[in-house]
Each structure stands twice: as structure tokens, then as C-alpha cells.
Tab-separated table of C-alpha atoms in Angstrom:
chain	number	residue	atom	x	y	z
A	10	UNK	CA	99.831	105.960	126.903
A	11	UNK	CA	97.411	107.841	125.089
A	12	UNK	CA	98.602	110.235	121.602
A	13	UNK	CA	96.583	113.063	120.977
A	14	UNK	CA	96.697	115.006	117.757
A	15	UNK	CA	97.089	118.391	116.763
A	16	UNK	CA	93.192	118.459	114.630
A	17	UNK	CA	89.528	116.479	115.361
A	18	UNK	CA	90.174	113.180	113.094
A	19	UNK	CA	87.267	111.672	110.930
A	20	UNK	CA	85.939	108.950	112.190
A	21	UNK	CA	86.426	105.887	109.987
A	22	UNK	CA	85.587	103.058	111.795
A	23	UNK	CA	81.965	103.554	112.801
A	24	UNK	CA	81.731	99.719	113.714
A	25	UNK	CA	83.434	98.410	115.741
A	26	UNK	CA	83.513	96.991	119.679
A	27	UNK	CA	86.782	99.108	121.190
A	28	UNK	CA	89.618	96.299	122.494
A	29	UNK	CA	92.537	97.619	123.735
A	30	UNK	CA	95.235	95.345	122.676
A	31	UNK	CA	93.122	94.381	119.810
A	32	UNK	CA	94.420	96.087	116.123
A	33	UNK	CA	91.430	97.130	114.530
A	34	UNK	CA	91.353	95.654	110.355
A	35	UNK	CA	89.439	98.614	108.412
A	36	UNK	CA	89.919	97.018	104.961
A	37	UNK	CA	90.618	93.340	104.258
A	38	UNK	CA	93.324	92.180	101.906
A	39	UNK	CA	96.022	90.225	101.079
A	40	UNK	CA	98.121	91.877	98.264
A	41	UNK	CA	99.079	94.386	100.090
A	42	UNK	CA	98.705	95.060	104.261
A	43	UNK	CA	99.102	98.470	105.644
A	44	UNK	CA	99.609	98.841	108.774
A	45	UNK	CA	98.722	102.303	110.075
A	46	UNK	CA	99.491	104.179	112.950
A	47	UNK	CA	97.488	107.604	113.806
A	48	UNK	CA	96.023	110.218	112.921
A	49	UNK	CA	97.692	109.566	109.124
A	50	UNK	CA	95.392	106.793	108.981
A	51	UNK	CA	92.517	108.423	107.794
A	52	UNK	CA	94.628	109.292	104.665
A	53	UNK	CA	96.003	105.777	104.312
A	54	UNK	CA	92.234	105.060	104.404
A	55	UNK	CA	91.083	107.600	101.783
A	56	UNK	CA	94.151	106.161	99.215
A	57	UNK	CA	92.986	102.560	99.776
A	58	UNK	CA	89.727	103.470	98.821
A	59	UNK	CA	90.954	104.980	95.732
A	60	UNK	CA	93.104	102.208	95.160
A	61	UNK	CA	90.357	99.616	95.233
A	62	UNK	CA	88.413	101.567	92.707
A	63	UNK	CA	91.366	101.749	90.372
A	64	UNK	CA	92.257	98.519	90.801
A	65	UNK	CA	89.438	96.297	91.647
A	66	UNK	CA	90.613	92.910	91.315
A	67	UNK	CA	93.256	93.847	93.709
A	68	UNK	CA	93.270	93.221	97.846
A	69	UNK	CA	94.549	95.892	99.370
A	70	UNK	CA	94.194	95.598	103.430
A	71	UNK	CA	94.522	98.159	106.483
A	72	UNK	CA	95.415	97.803	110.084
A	73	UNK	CA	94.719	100.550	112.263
A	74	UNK	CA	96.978	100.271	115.188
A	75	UNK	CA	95.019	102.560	117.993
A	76	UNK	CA	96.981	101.337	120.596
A	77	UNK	CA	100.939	100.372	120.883
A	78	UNK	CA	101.335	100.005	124.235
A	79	UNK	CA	100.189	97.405	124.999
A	80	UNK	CA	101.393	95.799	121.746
A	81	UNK	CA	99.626	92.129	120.675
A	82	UNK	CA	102.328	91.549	118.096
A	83	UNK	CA	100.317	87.755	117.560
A	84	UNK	CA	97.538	89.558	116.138
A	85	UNK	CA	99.597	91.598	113.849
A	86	UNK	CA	101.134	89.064	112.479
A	87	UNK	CA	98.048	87.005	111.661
A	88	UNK	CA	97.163	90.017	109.381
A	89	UNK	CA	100.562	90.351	108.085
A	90	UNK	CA	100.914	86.319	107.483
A	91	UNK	CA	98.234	86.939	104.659
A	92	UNK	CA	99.802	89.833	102.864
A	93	UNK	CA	102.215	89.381	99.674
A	94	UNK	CA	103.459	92.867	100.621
A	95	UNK	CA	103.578	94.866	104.210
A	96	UNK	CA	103.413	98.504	103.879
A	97	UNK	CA	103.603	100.623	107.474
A	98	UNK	CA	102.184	104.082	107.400
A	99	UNK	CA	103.036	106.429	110.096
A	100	UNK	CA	103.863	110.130	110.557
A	101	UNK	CA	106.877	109.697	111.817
A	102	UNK	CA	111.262	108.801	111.404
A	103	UNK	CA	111.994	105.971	109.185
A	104	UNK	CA	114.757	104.799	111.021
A	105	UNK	CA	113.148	105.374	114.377
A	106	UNK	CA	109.481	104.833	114.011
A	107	UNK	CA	106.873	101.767	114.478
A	108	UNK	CA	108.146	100.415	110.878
A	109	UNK	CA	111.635	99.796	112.025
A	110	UNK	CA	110.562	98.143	115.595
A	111	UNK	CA	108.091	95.688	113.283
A	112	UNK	CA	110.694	95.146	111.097
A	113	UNK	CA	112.915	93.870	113.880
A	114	UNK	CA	110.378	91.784	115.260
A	115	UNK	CA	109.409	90.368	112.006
A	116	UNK	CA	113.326	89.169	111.673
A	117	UNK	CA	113.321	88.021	115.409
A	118	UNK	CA	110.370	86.171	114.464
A	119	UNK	CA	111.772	84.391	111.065
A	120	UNK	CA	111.516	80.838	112.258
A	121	UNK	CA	107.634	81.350	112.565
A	122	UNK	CA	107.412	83.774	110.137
A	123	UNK	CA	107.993	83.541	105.759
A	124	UNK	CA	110.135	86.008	104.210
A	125	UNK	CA	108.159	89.387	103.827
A	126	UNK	CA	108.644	91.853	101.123
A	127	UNK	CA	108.138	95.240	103.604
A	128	UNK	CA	108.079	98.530	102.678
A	129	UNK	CA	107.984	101.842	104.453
A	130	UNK	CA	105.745	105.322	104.193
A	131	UNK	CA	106.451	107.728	106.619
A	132	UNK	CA	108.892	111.144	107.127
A	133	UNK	CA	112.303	109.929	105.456
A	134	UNK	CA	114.972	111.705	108.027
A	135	UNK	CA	113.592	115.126	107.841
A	136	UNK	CA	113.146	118.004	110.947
A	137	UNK	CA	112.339	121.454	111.309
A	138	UNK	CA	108.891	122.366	109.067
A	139	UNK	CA	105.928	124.024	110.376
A	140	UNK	CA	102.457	124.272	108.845
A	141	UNK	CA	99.507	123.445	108.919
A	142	UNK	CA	98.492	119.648	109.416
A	143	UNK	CA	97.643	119.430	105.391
A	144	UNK	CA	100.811	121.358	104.523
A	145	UNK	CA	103.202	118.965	106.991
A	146	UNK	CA	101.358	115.786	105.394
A	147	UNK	CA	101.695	116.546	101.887
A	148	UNK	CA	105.640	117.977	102.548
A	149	UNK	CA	106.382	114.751	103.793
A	150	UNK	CA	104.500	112.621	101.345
A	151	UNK	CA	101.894	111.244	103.958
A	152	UNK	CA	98.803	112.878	102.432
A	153	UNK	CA	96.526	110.415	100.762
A	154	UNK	CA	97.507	111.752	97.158
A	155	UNK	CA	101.124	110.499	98.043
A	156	UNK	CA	100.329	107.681	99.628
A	157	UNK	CA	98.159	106.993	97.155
A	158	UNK	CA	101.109	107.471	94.590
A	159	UNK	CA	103.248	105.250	96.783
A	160	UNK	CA	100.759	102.256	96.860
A	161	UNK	CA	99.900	102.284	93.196
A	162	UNK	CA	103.600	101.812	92.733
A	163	UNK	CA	103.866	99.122	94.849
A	164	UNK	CA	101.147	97.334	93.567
A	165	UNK	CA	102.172	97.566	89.921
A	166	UNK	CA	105.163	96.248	91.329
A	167	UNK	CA	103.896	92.880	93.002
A	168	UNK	CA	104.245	90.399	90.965
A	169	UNK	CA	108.064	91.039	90.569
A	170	UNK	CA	108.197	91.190	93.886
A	171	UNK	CA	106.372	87.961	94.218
A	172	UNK	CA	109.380	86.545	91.762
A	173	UNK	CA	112.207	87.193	93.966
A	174	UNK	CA	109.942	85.835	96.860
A	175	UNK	CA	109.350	82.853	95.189
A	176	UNK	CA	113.230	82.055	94.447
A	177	UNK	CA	113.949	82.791	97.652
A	178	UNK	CA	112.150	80.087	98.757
A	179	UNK	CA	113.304	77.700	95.934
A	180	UNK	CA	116.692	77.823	96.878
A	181	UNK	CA	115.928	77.500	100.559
């Protein structure tokens, strides 16, 4: 299976030894994971960056799934065991995209796996736009300015989330 995109993509990963079944981890973290999908992930990039210089005592981490087919979902979820939150960013349906198949696996997978706060940033049940790559991305709030937006949020938000974690696992 191989995706190709509409535009040339910057190359963000300079070095690194190719492995197909491999994800590749751009950024290290742990207080937030991203896990990326396409050519969107050079804007998930660009916001992380940002991110980290707003907020440098935060670890915010990205996984750039280049291949899902064949999927390792073992290495996945030795990124995602680390995280406090799981954000996927892809380009495409909510409902029908790579965020809801990791989401199933991630319940499938719950006597392994801790409860995971996940979130979602990708096209929320739209059709029928046409532009220009830049146009579509920021319409649909996958530029790196939203993204951006949509991270900062979530990381103001952690340690709330970390609360409700934490009772959940009190009263388990």
C-alpha cells in the first residue's frame, strides 16, 4: 500500500534507518503522544515545536506512522504506554479514520493496557471542500496553527485529566 499526496512534503526526519513496520518517534515525550499519520505530519511537527518552546518543562512526543499496512501495533503501544495523554493526528473522518481503529484496539487490548485519556485531531464529519492543500488544512483545523491551538488546550488541561485517571484507578 503506498499513499501519495497531492504536494512534495518537507522532509522532517533527516535521520533515520527506513523499517517498514517500524513507527518512526520524531519527538520524545510522555505528557502528551501524537500519533501522526501523513502528509499532516509535518504540521503536527511544526506545532510540537512551538509547543515545546512555549512550554518547556513539558514532554510532548510524536509518532510518525509511514506505514499502516503492515501495522506493528506492539510498537505503538510501547510509545503510547508512556504518554499521560494520546492525541492521533490525521487528515481524515473521525469516526472512520486511524484514531477510531486505535481506539478499538486500545479497548481490545485493556487487560495489557492502563486506562488512556485519548483524544482526536482530524476532519470532524465534514465532505465536499476544494482548495488548495493550505486552504483544506486550515478549513478543517489540521494546519499547525490549529493543531497547535488544539494541543495547548490539551496540555493546560492535563493535570485534570490526570485526576480523573487517577480515581479511576483508586476505585478499581
Amino acid at each position: 500500500y503506498l499513499r501519495l499526496s497531492r504536494e512534495a512534503n518537507e522532509n522532517i526526519s533527516d535521520n533515520f534507518a527506513f523499517n517498514f513496520r517500524q513507527p518512526l518517534e520524531l519527538i520524545q515525550g510522555e505528557d502528551i503522544v501524537c500519533v501522526s499519520i501523513g502528509p499532516v505530519t509535518v504540521e503536527a511537527y511544526y506545532a510540537e515545536i512551538e509547543l515545546k518552546k512555549k512550554y518547556p518543562k513539558h514532554s510532548i512526543g510524536l509518532i510518525n506512522l509511514h506505514c499502516l499496512n503492515p501495522l506493528n501495533l506492539e510498537s505503538i503501544f510501547k510509545y503510547l504506554l508512556r504518554a499521560r495523554l494520546v492525541v492521533v493526528i490525521e487528515e481524515h473522518q473521525a469516526q472512520l479514520g486511524f484514531a477510531a481503529f486505535l481506539g478499538l484496539k486500545i479497548l481490545e487490548q485493556n487487560d495489557i493496557l492502563p486506562v488512556m485519556r485519548f483524544r482526536h485531531i482530524g476532519i470532524d464529519n465534514r465532505f465536499g471542500q476544494s482548495g488548495t492543500v493550505k486552504e483544506l488544512y486550515s478549513e478543517y483545523g489540521i494546519d499547525r496553527i490549529s493543531i497547535f491551538n488544539k494541543l495547548e488546550i490539551y496540555l493546560e488541561n492535563i493535570w485534570y485529566l490526570l485526576i480523573g485517571y487517577m480515581s479511576i484507578l483508586i476505585s478499581m
